[in-house]
C-alpha positions as a LaTeX table, in Angstrom:
\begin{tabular}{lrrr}
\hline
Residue & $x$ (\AA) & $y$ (\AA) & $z$ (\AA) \\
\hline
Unk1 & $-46.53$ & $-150.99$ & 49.71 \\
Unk2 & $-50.21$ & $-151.46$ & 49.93 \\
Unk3 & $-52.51$ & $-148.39$ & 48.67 \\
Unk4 & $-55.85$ & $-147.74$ & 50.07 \\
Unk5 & $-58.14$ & $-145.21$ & 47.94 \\
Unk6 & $-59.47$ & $-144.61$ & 51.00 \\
Unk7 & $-56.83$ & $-142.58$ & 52.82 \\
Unk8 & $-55.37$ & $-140.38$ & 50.19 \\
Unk9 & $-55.60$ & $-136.58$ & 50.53 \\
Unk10 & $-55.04$ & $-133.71$ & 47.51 \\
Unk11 & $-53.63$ & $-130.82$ & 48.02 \\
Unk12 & $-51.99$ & $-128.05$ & 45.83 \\
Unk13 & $-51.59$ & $-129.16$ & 42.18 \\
Unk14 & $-50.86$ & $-128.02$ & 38.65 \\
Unk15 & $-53.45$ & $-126.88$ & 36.50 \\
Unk16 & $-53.63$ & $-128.28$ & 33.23 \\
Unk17 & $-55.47$ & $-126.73$ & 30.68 \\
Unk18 & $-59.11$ & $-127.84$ & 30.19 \\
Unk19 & $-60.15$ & $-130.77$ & 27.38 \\
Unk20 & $-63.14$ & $-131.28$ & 25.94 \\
Unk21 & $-64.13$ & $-135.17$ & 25.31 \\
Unk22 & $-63.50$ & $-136.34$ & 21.88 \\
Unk23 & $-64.32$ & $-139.55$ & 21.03 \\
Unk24 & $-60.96$ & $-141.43$ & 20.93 \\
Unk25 & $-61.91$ & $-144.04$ & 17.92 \\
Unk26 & $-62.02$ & $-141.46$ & 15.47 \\
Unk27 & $-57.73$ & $-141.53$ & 15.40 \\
Unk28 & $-55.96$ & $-143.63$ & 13.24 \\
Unk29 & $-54.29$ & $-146.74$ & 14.78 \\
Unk30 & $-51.42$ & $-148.69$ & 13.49 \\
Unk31 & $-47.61$ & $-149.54$ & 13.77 \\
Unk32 & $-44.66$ & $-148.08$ & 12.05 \\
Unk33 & $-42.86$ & $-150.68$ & 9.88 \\
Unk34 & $-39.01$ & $-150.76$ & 10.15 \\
Unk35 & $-39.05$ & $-149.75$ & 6.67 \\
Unk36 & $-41.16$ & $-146.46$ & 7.12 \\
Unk37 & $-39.08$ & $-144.92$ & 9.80 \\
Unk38 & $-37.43$ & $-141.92$ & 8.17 \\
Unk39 & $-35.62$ & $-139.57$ & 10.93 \\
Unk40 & $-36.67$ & $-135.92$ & 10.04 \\
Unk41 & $-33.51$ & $-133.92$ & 8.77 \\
Unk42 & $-33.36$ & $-130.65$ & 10.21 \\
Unk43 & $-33.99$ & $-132.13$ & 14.27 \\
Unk44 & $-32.29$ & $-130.64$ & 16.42 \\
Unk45 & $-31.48$ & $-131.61$ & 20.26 \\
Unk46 & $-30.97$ & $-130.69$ & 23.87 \\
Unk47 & $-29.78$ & $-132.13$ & 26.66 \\
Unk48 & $-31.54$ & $-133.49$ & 28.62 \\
Unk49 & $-28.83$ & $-135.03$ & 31.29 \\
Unk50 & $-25.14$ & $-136.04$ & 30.63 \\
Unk51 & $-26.69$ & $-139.32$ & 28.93 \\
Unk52 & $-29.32$ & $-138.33$ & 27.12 \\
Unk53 & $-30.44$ & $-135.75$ & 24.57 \\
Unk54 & $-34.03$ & $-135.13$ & 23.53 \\
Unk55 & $-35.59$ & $-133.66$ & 20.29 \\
Unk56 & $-35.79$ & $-129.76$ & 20.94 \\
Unk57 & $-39.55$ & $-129.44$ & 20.16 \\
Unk58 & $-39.64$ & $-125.80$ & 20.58 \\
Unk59 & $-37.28$ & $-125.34$ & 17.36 \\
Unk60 & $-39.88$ & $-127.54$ & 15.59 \\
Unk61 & $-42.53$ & $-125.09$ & 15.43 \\
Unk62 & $-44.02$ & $-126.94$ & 11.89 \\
Unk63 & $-44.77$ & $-129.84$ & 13.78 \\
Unk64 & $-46.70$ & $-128.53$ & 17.02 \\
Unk65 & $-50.31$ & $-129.13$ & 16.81 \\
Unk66 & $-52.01$ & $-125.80$ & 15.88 \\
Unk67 & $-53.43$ & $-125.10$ & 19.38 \\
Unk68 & $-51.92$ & $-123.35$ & 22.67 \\
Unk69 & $-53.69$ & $-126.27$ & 24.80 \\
Unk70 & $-51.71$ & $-129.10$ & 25.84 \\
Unk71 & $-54.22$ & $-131.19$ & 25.68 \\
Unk72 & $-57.20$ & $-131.74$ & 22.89 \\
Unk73 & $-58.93$ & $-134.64$ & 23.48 \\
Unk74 & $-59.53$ & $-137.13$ & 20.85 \\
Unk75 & $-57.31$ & $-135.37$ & 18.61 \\
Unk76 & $-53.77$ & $-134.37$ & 20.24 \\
Unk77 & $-53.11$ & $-136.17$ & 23.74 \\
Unk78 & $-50.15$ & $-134.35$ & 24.57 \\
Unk79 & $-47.26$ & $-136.10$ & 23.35 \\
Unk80 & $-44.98$ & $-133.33$ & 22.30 \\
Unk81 & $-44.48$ & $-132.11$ & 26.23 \\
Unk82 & $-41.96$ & $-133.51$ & 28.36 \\
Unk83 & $-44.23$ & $-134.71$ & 31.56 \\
Unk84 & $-42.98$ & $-134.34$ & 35.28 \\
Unk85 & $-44.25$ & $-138.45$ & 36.26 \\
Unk86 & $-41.88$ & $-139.56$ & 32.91 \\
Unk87 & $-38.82$ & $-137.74$ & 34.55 \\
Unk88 & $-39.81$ & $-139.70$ & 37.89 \\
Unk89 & $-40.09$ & $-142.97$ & 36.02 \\
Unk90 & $-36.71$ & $-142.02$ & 34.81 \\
Unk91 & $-34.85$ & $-141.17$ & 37.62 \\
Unk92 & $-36.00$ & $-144.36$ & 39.57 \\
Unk93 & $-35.07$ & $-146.30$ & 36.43 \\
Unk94 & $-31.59$ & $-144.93$ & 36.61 \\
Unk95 & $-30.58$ & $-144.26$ & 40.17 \\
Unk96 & $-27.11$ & $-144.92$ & 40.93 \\
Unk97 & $-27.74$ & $-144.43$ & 44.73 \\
Unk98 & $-26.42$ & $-147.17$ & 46.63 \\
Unk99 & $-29.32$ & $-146.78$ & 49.12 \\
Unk100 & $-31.21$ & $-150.13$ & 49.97 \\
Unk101 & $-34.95$ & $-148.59$ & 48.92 \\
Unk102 & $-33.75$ & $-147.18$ & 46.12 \\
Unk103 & $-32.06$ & $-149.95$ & 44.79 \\
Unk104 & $-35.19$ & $-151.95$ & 45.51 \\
Unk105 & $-37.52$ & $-149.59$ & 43.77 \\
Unk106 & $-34.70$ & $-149.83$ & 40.65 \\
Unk107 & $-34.74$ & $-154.02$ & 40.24 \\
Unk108 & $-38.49$ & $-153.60$ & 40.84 \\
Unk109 & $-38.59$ & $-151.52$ & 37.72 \\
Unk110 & $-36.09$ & $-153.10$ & 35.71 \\
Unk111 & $-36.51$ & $-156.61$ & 36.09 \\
Unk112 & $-33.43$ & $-157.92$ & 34.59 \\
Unk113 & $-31.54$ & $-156.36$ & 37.34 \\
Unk114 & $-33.63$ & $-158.80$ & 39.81 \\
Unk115 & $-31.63$ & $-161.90$ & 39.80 \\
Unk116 & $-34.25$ & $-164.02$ & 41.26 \\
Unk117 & $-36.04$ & $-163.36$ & 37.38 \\
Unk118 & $-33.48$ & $-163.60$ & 34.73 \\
Unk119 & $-34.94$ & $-164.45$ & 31.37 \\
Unk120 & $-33.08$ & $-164.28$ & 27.87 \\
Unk121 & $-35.89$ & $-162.26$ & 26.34 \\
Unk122 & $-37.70$ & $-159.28$ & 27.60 \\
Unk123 & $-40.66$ & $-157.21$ & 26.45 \\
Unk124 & $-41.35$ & $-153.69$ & 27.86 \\
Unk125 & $-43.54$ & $-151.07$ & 26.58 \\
Unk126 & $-43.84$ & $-147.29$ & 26.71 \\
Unk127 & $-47.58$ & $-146.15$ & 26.71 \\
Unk128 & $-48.60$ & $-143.04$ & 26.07 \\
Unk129 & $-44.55$ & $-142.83$ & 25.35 \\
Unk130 & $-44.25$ & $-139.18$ & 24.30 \\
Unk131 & $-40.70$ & $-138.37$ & 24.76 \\
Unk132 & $-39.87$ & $-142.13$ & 25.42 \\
Unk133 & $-37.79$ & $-141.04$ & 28.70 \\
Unk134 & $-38.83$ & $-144.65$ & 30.60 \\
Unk135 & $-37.73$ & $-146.55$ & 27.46 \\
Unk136 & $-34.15$ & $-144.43$ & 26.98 \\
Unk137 & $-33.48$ & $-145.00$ & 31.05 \\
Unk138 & $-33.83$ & $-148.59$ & 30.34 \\
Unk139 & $-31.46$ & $-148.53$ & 27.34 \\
Unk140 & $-29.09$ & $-146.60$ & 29.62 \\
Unk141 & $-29.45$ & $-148.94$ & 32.10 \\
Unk142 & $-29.29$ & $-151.92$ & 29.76 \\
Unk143 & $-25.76$ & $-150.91$ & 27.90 \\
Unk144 & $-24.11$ & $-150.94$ & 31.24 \\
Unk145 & $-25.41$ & $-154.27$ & 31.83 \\
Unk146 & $-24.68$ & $-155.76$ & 28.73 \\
Unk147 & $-21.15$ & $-155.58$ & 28.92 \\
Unk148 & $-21.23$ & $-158.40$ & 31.71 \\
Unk149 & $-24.28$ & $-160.52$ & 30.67 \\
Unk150 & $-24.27$ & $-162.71$ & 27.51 \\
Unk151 & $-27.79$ & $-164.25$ & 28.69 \\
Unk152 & $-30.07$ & $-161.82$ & 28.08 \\
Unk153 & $-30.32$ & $-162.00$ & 24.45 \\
Unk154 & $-32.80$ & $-158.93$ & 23.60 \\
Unk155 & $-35.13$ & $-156.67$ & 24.84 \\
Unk156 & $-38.22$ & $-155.67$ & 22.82 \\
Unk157 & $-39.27$ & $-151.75$ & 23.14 \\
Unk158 & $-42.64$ & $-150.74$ & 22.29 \\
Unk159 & $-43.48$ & $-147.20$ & 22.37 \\
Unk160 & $-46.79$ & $-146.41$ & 22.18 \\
Unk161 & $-48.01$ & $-142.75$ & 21.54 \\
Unk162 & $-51.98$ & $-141.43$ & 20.62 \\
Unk163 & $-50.72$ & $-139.70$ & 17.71 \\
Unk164 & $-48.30$ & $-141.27$ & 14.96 \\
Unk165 & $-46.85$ & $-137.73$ & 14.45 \\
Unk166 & $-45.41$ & $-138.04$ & 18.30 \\
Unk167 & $-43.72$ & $-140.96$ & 17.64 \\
Unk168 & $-42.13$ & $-139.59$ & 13.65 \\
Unk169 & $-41.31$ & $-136.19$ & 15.13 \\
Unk170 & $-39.93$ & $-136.53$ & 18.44 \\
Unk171 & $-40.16$ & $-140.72$ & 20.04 \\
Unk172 & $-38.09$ & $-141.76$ & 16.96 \\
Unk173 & $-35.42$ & $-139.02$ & 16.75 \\
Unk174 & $-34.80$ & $-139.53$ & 21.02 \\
Unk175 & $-34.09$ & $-143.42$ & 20.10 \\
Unk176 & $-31.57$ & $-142.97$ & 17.43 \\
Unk177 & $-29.88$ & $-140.13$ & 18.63 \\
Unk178 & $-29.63$ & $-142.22$ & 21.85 \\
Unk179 & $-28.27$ & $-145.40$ & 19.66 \\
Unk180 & $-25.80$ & $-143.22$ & 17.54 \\
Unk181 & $-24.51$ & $-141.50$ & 20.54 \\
Unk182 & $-23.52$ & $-144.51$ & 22.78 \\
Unk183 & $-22.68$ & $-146.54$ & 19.19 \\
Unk184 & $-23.20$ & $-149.80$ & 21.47 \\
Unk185 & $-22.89$ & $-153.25$ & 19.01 \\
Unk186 & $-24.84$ & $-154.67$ & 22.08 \\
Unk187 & $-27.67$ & $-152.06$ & 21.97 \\
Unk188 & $-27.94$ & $-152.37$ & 18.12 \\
Unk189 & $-28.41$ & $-156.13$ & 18.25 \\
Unk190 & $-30.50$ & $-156.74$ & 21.21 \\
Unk191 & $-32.82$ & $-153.78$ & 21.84 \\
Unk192 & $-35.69$ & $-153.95$ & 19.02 \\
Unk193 & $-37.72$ & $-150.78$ & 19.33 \\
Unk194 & $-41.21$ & $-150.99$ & 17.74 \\
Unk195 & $-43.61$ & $-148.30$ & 17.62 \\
Unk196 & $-47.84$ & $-148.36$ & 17.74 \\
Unk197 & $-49.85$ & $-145.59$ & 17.43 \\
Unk198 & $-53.87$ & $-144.60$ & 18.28 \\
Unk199 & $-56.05$ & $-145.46$ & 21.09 \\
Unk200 & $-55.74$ & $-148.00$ & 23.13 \\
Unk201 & $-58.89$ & $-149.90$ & 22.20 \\
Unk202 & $-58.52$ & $-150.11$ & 19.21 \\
Unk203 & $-54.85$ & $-151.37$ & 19.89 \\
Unk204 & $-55.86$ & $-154.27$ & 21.55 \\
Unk205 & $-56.89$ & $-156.16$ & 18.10 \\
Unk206 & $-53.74$ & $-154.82$ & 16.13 \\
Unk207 & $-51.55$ & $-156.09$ & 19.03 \\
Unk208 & $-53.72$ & $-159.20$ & 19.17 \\
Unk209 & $-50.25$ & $-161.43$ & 18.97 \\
Unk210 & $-49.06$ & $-159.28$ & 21.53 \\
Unk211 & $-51.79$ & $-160.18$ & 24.37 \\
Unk212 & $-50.93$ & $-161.37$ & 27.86 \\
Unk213 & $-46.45$ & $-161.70$ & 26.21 \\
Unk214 & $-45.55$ & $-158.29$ & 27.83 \\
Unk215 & $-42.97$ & $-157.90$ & 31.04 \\
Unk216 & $-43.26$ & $-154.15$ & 31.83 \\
Unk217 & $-45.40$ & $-151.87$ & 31.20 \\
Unk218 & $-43.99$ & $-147.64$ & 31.71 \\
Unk219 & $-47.07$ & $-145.30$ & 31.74 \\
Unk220 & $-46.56$ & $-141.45$ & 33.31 \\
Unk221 & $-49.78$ & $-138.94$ & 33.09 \\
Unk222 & $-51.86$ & $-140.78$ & 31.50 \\
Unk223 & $-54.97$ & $-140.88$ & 33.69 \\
Unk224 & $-55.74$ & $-137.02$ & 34.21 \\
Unk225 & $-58.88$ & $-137.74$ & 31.71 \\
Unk226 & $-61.80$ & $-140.00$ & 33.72 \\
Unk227 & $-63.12$ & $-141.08$ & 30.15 \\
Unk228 & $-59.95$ & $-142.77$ & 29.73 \\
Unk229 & $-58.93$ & $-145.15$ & 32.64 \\
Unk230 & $-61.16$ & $-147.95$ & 31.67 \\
Unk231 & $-59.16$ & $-148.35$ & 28.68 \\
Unk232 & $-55.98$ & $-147.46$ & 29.74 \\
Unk233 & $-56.75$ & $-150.16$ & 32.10 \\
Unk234 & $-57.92$ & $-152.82$ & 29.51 \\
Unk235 & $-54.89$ & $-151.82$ & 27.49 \\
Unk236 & $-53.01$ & $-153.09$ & 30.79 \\
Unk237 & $-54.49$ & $-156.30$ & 30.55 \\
Unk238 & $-54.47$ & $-157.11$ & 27.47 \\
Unk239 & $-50.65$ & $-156.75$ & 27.49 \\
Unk240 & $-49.78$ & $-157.51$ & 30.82 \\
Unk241 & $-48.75$ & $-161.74$ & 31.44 \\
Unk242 & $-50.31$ & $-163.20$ & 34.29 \\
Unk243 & $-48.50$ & $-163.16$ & 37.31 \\
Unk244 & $-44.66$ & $-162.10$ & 36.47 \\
Unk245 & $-46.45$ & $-158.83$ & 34.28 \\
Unk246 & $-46.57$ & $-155.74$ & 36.08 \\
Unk247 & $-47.67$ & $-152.06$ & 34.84 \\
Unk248 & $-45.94$ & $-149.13$ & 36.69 \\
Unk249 & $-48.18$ & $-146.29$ & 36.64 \\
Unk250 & $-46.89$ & $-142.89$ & 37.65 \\
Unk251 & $-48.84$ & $-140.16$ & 38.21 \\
Unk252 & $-50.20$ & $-136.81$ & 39.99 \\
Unk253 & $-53.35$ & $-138.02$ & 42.68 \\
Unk254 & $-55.19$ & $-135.74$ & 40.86 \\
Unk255 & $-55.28$ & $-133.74$ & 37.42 \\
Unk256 & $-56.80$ & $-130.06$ & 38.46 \\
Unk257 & $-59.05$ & $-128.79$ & 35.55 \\
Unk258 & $-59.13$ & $-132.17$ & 33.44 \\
Unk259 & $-60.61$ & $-134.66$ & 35.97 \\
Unk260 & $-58.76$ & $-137.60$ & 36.47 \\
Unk261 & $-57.64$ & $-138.81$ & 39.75 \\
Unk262 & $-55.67$ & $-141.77$ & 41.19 \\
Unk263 & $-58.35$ & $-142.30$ & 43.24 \\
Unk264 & $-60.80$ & $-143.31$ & 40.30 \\
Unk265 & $-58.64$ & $-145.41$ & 38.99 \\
Unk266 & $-57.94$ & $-147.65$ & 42.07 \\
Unk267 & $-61.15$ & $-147.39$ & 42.55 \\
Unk268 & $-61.38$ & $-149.21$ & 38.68 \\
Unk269 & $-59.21$ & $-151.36$ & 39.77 \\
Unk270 & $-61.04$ & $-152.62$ & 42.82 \\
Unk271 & $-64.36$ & $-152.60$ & 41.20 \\
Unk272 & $-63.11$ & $-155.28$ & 38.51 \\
Unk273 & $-60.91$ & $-157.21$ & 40.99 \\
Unk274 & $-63.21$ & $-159.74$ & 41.46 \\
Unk275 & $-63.29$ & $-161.05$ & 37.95 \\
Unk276 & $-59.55$ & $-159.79$ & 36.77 \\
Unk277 & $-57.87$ & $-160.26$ & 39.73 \\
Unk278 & $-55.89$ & $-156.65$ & 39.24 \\
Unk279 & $-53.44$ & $-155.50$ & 42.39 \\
Unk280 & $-53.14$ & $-152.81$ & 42.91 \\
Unk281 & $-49.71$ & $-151.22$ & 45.13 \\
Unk282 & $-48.32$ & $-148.24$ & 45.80 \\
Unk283 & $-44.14$ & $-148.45$ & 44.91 \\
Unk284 & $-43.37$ & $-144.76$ & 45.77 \\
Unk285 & $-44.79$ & $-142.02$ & 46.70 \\
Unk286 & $-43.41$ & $-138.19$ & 45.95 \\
Unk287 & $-44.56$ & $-135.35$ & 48.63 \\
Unk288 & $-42.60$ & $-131.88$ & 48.96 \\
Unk289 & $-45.72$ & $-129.96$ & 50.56 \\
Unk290 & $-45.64$ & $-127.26$ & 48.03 \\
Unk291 & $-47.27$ & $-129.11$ & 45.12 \\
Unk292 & $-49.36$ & $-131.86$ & 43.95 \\
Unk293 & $-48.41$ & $-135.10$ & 45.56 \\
Unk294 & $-47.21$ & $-137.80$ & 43.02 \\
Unk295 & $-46.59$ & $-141.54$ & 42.83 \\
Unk296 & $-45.51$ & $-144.44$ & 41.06 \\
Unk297 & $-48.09$ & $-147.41$ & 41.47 \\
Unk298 & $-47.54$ & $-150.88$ & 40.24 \\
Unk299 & $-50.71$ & $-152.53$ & 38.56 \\
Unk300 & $-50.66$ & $-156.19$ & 38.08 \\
Unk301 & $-52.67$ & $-159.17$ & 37.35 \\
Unk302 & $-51.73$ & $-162.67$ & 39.37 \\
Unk303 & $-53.72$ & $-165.74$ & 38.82 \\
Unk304 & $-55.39$ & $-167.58$ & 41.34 \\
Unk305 & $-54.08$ & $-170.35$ & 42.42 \\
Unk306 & $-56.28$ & $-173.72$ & 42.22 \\
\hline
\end{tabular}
């Protein structure tokens, strides 16, 4: 499904409530060794579906940031809020219709599904993770299929968050409650989760090993701020391999009182095309006339060939 910037309308929408820009390189940026990740004692959970159960943030009042925003821009990026575009990701990841479309959309977003690109190794990462809802659909997804596939031998799970306290108070907690819960030997020994913190520039050098090695890439709400997208976008690439690599981007068409727009960043997209080669597509789209129309667009980056 081709999308043309051209032809997309707004209408309705959520407000979100307004940022002020904050420049992003003043966070720390890092990873969370194995042998630093201490699950908080006194979490406690909800549930979120029959599968899955999620950190109840609202009981962890010591741990919100001190501000009634949900947003604060180069300090607190909203990571503690469960984010309508994650729940889409989600529920696309996980469909159990039998429905042709949808079960296209599904191996489109879970490659190992897609027979025609079995591999024994995976990498898939969560940015801008939050909750980590993408991520914990594809470990649902993946316990099922373990049970009849000895080939795939293990899945790497980044989750990437802004802020390192994100990913210690609730990112963390989600993926071991989710592990303990389904007690799957297969899930223990072939999905690694790893977790990176900070902004995405500044990313690029400590995942330096990490460039162009990366499957799939889960992002949800992540461009309502127009200072972000070109390195959100770089981020992308820098991760993404060439050709088989794909970035699923979901997201509102446009952020009402912060300023991003899918527009803008197709428009990024198209600008750089000529010397990164970026596709852009549209994989679904999400209308019910009442609110802001959503989407989940697939970002990629083929190489030519000679």
């Amino acid at each position: 499904f081709d999308f043309d910037s051209k032809t997309c309308h707004i209408e309705g929408g959520e407000e979100q409530t307004p940022i002020n820009n904050v420049n992003q390189e003043e966070v720390e940026s890092g990873r969370i060794n194995k042998e630093d990740i201490k699950l908080k004692k006194k979490l406690t959970y909800r549930p979120f579906n029959d599968t899955i159960e999620l950190v109840n943030i609202e009981n962890q009042s010591n741990v919100l940031p001190s501000t009634n925003s949900d947003l604060l821009s180069g300090q607190y990026e909203g990571g503690y809020k469960l984010w309508e575009c994650s729940k889409d990701l989600y529920n696309e990841i996980v469909t159990k219709e039998e429905d042709d479309i949808k079960k296209r959309i599904q191996h489109t977003l879970v490659p190992f599904l897609n027979q025609k690109k079995q591999q024994d190794e995976y990498h898939f990462v969560d940015v801008g993770c939050g909750h980590g809802l993408p991520l914990l659909g594809c470990m649902e997804i993946a316990q099922n299929y373990f049970k009849n596939n000895t080939t795939l031998k293990k899945i790497k799970m980044t989750f990437q968050d802004y802020n390192k306290s994100v990913l210690e108070d609730v990112t963390i907690g989600n993926v071991q409650r989710f592990m303990t819960t389904h007690k799957s030997k297969s899930l223990q020994q072939r999905i690694e989760p790893i977790y990176v913190y900070g902004s995405w520039k500044k990313l690029q050098s400590i995942q330096a090993k990490e460039k162009h090695s990366v499957d799939v890439i889960y992002t949800a709400d992540t461009i309502y701020n127009k200072a972000y997208l070109k390195d959100l976008y770089d981020y992308c690439n820098h991760l993404l391999k060439r050709n088989d690599g794909v970035a699923f981007i979901a997201a509102k068409m446009e952020y009402f009182g912060v300023g991003g727009t899918v527009r803008d960043f197709s428009n990024l997209v198209h600008k750089l095309a000529k010397e990164d080669h970026g596709q852009w597509t549209l994989v679904k789209e999400y209308r019910d006339g009442n609110s802001n129309i959503r989407g989940i667009w697939a970002l990629s980056f083929p190489l030519l060939q000679s």
